[in-house]
Coordinates of C-alpha atoms in Angstrom, one line a residue:
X1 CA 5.2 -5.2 -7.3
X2 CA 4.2 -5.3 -10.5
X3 CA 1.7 -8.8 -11.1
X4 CA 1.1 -9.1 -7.6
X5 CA -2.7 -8.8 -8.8
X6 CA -3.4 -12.2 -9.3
X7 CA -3.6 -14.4 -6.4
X8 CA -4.6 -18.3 -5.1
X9 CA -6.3 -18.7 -9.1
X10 CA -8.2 -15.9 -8.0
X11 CA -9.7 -13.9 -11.5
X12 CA -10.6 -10.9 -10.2
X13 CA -11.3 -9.1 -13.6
X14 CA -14.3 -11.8 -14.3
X15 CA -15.7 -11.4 -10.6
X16 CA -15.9 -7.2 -10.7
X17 CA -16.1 -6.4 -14.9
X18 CA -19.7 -4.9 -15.3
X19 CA -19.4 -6.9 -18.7
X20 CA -19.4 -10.5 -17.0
X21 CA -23.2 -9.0 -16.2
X22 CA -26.4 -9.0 -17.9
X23 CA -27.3 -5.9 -15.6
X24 CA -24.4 -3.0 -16.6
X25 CA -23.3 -4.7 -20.1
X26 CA -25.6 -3.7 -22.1
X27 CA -25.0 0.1 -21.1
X28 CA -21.3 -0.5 -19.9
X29 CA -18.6 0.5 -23.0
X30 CA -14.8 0.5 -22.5
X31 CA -12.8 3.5 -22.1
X32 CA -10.1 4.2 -25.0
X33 CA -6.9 6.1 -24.0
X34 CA -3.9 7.1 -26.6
X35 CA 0.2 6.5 -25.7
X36 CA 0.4 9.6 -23.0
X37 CA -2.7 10.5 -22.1
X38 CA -3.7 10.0 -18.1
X39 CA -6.7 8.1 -16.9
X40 CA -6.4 10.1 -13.7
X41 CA -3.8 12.7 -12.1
X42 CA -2.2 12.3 -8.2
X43 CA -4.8 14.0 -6.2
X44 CA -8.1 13.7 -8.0
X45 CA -11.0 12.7 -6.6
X46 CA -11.7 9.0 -5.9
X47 CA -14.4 7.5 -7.4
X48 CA -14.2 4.4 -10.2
X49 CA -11.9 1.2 -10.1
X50 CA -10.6 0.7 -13.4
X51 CA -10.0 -3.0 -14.7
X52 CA -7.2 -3.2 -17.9
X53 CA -8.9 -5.0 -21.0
X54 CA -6.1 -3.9 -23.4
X55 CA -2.8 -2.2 -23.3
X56 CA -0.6 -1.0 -20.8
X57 CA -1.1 1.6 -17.8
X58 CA 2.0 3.1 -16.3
X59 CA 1.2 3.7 -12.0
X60 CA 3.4 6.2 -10.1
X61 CA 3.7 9.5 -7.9
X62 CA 5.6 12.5 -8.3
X63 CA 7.0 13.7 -4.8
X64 CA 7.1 17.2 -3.3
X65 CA 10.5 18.1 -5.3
X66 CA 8.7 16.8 -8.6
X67 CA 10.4 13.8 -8.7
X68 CA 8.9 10.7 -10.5
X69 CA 8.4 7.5 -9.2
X70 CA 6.9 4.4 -10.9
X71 CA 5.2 1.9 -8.9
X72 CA 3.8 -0.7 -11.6
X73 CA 3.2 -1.4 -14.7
X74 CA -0.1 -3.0 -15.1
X75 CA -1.4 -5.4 -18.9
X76 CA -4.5 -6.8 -19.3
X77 CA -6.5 -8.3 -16.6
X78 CA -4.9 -6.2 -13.6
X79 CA -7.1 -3.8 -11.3
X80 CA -6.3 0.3 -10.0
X81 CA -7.6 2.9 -8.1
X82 CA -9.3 0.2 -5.9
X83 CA -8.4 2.0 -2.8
X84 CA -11.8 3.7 -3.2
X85 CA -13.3 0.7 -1.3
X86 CA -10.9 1.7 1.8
X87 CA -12.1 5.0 1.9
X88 CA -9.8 6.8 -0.1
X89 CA -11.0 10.2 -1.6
X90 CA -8.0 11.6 -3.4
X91 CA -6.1 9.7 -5.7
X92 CA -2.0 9.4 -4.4
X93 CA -1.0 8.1 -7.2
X94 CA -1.4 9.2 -11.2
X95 CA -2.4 6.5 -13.8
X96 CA -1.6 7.2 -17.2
X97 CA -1.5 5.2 -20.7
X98 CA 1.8 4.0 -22.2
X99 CA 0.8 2.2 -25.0
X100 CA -2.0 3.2 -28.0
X101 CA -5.1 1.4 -28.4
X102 CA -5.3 1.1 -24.0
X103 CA -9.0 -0.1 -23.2
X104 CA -10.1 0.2 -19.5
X105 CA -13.3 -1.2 -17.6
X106 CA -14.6 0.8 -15.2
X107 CA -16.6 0.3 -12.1
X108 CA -18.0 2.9 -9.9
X109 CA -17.7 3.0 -6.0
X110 CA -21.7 2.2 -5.9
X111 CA -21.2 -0.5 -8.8
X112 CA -18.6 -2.5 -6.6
X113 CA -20.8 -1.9 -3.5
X114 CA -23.3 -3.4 -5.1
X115 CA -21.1 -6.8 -6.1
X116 CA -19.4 -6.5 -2.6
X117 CA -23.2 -7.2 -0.9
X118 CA -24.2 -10.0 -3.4
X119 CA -21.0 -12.1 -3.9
X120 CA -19.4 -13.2 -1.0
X121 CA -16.6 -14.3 -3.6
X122 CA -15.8 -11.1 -5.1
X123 CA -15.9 -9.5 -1.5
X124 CA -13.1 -12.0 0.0
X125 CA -11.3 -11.9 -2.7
X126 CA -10.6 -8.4 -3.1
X127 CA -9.7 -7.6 0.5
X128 CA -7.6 -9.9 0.0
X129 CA -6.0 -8.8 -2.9
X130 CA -5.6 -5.4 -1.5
X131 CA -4.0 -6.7 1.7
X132 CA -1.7 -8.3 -0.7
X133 CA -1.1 -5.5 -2.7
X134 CA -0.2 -3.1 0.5
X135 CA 2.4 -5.7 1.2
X136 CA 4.1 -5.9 -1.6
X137 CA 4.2 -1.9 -1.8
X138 CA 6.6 -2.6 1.9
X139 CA 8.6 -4.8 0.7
X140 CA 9.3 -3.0 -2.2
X141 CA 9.9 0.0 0.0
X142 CA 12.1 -1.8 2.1
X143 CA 14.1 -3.3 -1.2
X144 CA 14.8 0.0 -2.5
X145 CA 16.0 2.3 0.7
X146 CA 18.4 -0.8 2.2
X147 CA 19.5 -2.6 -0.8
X148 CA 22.2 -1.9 -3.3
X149 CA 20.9 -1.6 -7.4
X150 CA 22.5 -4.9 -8.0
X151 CA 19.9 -6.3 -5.4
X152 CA 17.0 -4.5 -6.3
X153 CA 17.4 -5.8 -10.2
X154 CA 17.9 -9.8 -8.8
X155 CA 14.9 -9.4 -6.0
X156 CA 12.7 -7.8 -8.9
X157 CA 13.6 -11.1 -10.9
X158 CA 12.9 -13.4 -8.3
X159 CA 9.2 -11.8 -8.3
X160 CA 8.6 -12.3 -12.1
X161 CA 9.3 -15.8 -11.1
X162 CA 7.1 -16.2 -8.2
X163 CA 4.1 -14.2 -10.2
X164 CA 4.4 -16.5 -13.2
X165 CA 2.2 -19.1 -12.9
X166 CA 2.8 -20.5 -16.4
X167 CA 6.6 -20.5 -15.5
X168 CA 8.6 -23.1 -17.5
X169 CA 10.6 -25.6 -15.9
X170 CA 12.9 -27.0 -18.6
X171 CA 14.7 -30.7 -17.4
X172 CA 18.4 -29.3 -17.2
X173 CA 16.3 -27.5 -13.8
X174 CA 16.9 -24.2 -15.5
X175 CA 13.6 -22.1 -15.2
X176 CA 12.1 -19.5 -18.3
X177 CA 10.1 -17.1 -16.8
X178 CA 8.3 -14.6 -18.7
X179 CA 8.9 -10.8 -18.8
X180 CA 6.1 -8.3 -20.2
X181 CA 8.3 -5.2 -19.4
X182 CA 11.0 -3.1 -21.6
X183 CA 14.5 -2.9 -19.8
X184 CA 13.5 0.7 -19.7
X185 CA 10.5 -0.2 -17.8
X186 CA 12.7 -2.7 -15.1
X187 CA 15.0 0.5 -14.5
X188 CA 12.5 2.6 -13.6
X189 CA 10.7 -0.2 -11.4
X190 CA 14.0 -0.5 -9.2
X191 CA 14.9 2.6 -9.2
X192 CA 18.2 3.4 -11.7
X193 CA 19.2 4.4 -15.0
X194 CA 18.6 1.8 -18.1
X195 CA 22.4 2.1 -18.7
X196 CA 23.0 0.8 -15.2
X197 CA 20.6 -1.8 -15.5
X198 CA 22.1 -2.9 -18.9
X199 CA 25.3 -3.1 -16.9
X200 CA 24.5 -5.0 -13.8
X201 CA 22.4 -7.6 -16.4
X202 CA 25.9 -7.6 -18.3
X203 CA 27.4 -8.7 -15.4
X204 CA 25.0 -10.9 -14.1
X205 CA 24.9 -12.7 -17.8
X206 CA 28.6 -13.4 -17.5
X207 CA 28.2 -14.8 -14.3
X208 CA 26.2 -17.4 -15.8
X209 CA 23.4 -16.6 -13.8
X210 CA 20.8 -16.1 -16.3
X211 CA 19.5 -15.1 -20.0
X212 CA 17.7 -11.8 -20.5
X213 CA 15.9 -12.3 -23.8
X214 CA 13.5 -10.5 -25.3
X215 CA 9.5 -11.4 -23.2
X216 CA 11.4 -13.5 -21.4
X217 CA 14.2 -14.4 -18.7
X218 CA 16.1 -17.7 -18.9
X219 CA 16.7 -18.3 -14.9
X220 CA 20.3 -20.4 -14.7
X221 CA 20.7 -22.8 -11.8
X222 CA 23.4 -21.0 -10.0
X223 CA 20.6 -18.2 -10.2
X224 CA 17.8 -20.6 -8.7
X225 CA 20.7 -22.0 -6.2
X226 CA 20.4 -18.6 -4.1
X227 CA 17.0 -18.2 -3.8

């Protein structure tokens, strides 16, 4: 679920960045965060959407036996915390900084209010992007209670390449499709260990169906044949 953000051309981040307006730019500065340090903790108070200018923001829960759970990654130009415009009060969720030199837009509930009643662009297309949002959160639910690891890694590639827009079709029909997350990162995404991510993508190299290079995955046509 990780760049389901962006949706039908959609650029959100121009439509709700206070920046992108003379009224709240001049008095509107980024927020700076260093490697580790959280934006917000599960169970604060609800009560800004932040937009990603720079960096990377690590989204996830810890459950009631203190287990961690990673929901996305998010780079520039992805939204969070936007479920302050359904209502929400407490955060579910934490939101923390996991590279140095992270810079975050913020908007406040009565800032996006404000943009909700005044552009009938910005209001469909966040609705809409929350509606998509919620349902890739079930099918990623669904992936990871019924599906084996080996599943989990090739359905997680398969949505890298429906999310890349700028995907490159090369004439042998082989597709490259690029990857802005550490094989550490993918592991925790789907739900294993890196080692057993490094051995499933071992195995699925050998097979032939694809290339796991380094911001980027070489999709093979036996791959693309079973999608």
């Amino acid at each position: 679920m990780n760049n389901y953000w962006l949706f039908e051309d959609v650029n959100l981040f121009s439509l709700i960045c206070p920046h992108k307006y003379k009224k709240y730019a001049s008095d509107h500065p980024f927020s700076h965060f260093n490697k580790g340090e959280f934006i917000y903790f599960q169970g604060d108070m609800s009560s800004t959407i932040f937009l990603v200018n720079s960096g990377k923001i690590k989204i996830g829960f810890i459950d009631d036996s203190g287990e961690e759970y990673v929901m996305a990654y998010l780079k520039k130009g992805d939204i969070f915390g936007e479920n302050i415009l359904l209502n929400e009060t407490h955060r579910k969720e934490f939101a923390l900084a996991v590279e140095s030199g992270t810079s975050l837009c913020s908007v406040t509930l009565n800032q996006a209010e404000e943009l909700l009643r005044g552009n009938q662009s910005f209001s469909t297309s966040i609705y809409k992007f929350i509606g998509l949002k919620l349902k890739k959160i079930q099918r990623r639910y669904q992936i990871m209670l019924f599906r084996d690891t080996r599943t989990r890694i090739i359905e997680f590639i398969k949505d890298l390449k429906d999310d890349d827009q700028d995907a490159l079709n090369l004439l042998s029909g082989e597709i490259v499709v690029k990857n802005p997350f550490s094989q550490n990162e993918i592991a925790k995404l789907v739900g294993t260990s890196r080692s057993t991510f490094n051995i499933i993508l071992n195995e699925l190299e050998r097979e032939d169906l694809l290339l796991y290079q380094k911001g980027q995955i070489l999709l093979k046509n036996r791959f693309l044949l079973d999608i």
